[in-house]
Coordinates of C-alpha atoms in Angstrom, one line a residue:
X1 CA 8.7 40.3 8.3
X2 CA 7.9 38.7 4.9
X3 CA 3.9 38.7 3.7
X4 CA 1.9 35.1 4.7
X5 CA 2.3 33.1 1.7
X6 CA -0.7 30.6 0.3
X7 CA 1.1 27.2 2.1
X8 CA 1.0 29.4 5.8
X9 CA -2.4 28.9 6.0
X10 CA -2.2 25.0 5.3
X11 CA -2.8 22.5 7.4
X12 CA 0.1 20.9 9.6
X13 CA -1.6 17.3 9.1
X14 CA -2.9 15.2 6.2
X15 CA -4.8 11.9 6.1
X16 CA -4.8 9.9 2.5
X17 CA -7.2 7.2 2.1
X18 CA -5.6 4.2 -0.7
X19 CA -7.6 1.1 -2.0
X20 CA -7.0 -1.3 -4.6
X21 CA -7.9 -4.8 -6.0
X22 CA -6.3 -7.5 -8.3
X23 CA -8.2 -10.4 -9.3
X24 CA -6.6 -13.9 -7.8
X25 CA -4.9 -16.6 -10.7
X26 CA -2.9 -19.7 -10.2
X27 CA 0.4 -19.6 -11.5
X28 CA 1.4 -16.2 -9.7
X29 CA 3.5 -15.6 -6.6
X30 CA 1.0 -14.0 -4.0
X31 CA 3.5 -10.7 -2.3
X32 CA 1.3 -8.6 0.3
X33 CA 3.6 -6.2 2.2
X34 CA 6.7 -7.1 0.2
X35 CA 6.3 -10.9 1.8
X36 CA 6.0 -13.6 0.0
X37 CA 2.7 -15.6 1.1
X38 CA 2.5 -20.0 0.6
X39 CA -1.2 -20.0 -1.8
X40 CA -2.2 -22.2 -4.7
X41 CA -2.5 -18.9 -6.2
X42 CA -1.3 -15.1 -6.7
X43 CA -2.5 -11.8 -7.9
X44 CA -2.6 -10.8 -11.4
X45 CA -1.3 -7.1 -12.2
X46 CA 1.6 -5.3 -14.5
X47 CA 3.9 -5.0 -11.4
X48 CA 4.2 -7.5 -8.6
X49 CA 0.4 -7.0 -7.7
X50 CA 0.9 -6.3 -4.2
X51 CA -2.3 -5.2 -3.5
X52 CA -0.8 -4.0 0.1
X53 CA 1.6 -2.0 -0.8
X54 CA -0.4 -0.4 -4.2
X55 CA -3.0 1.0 -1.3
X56 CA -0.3 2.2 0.8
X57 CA 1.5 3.9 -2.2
X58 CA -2.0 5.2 -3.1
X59 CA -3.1 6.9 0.6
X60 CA 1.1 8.4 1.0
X61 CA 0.5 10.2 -2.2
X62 CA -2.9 11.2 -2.1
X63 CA -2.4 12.7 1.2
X64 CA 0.6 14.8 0.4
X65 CA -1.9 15.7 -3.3
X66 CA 0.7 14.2 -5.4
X67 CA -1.8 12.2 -7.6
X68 CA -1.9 8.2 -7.1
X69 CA 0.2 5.3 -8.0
X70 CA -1.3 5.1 -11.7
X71 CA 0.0 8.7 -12.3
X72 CA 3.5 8.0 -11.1
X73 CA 3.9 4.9 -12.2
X74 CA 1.8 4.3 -15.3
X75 CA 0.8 0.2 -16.3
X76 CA 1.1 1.6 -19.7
X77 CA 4.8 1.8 -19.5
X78 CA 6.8 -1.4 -20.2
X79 CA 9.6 -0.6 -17.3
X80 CA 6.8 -1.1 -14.8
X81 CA 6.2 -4.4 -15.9
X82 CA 6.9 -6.8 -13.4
X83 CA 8.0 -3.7 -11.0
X84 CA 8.8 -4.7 -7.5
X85 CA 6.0 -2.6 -5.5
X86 CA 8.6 -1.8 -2.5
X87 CA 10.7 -0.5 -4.7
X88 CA 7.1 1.6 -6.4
X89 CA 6.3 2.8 -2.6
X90 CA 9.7 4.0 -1.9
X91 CA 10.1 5.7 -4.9
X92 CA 6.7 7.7 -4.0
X93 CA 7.3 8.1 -0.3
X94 CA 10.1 10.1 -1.4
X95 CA 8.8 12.3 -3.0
X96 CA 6.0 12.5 -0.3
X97 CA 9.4 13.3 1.9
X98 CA 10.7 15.7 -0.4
X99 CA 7.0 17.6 -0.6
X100 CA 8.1 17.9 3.3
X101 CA 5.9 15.3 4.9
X102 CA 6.2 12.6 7.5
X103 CA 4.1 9.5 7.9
X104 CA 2.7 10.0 11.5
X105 CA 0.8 6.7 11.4
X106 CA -0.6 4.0 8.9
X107 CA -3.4 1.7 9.0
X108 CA -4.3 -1.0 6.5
X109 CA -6.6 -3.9 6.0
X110 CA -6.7 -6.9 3.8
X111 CA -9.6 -8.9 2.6
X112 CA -8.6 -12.1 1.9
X113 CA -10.6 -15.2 1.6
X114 CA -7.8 -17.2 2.0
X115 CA -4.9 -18.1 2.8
X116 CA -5.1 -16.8 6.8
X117 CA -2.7 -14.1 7.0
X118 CA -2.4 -14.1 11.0
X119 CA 1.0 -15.4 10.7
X120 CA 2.0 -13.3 8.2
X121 CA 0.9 -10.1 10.1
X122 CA 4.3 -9.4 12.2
X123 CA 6.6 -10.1 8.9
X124 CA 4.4 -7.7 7.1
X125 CA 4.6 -4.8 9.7
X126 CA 8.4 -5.1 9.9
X127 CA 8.5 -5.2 5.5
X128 CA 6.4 -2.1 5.4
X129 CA 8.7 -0.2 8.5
X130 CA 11.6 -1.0 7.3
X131 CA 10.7 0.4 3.2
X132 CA 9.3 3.7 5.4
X133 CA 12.1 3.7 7.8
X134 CA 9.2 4.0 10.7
X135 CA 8.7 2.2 13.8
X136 CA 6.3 -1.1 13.8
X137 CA 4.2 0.7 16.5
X138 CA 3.8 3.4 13.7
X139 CA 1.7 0.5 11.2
X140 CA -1.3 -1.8 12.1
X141 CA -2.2 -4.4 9.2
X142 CA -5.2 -6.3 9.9
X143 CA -6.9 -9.3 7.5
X144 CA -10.3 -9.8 7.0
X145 CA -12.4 -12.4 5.3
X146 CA -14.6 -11.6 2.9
X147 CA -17.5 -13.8 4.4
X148 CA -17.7 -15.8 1.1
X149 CA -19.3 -12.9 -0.9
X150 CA -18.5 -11.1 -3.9
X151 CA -15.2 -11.2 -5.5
X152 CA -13.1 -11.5 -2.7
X153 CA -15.4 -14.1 -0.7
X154 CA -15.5 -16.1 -4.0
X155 CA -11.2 -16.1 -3.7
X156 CA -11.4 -13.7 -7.3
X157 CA -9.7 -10.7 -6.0
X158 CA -7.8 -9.6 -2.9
X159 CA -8.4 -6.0 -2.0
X160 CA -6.6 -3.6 0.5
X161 CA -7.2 -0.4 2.0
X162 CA -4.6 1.9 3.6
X163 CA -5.0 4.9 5.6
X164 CA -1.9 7.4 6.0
X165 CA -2.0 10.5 8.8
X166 CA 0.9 12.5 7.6
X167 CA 2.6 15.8 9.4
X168 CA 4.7 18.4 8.3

């Protein structure tokens, strides 16, 4: 029987926390989840900006401890720019795959002044399942206001937070 190794005695499950923010502009395309979304206005960043999906990226990796999306995918480097952030998140889920992990279960929120993303909910579920290949049951995405205060009440910034349970 070989000796316990160091990775015996880790754990079998993993939660990562992700969060990020873009400030709001007119003259961009506004992508959350890898959907396009009708607003006067989109999110400014050196990839697509999708806020969403950036947060998700962010909670895969940091769960499996393989850094966070500015590590893998520096806004330094000029093939970034412009980057499609499904094609960013599936890039890093596999190598959360590869590190032997699966996603068990995501949550996420958006805070949104505007536009109302209730419609936009079940489009962005099934654009997140199918970049992870998981179920929809597996993802909840919810939207919240930001009650007219600070940046995101004020329709500056959209922000979203992801939470990933992952198991070996």
């Amino acid at each position: 029987m070989a000796p316990p190794s160091a990775s015996d005695h880790l754990p079998d499950m993993r939660i990562g926390y992700g969060q990020d923010c873009h400030r709001l502009e007119s003259g961009y395309q506004l992508v959350l989840g890898g959907i396009p979304v009708e607003f006067e206005m989109g999110l400014v960043g050196h990839s697509d900006a999708d806020v969403l999906l950036h947060a998700i990226t962010d909670a895969l990796l940091g769960a499996a401890g393989l850094g966070d999306i500015g590590e893998m995918f520096p806004n330094t480097e000029e093939r970034w720019k412009g980057a499609d952030s499904r094609d960013l998140l599936a890039a890093a889920f596999k190598e959360v795959q590869q590190a032997g992990w699966q996603i068990v279960n995501l949550d996420c929120t958006i805070s949104a002044e505007r536009p109302k993303l209730v419609s936009y909910k079940p489009l962005i579920r099934k654009s997140i399942a199918g970049i992870l290949s998981l179920e929809t049951q597996q993802i909840n995405v919810k939207a919240k206001t930001g009650e007219r205060v600070g940046p995101v009440g004020r329709q500056e910034a959209m922000t979203a937070d992801a939470v990933v349970l992952l198991r070996r």
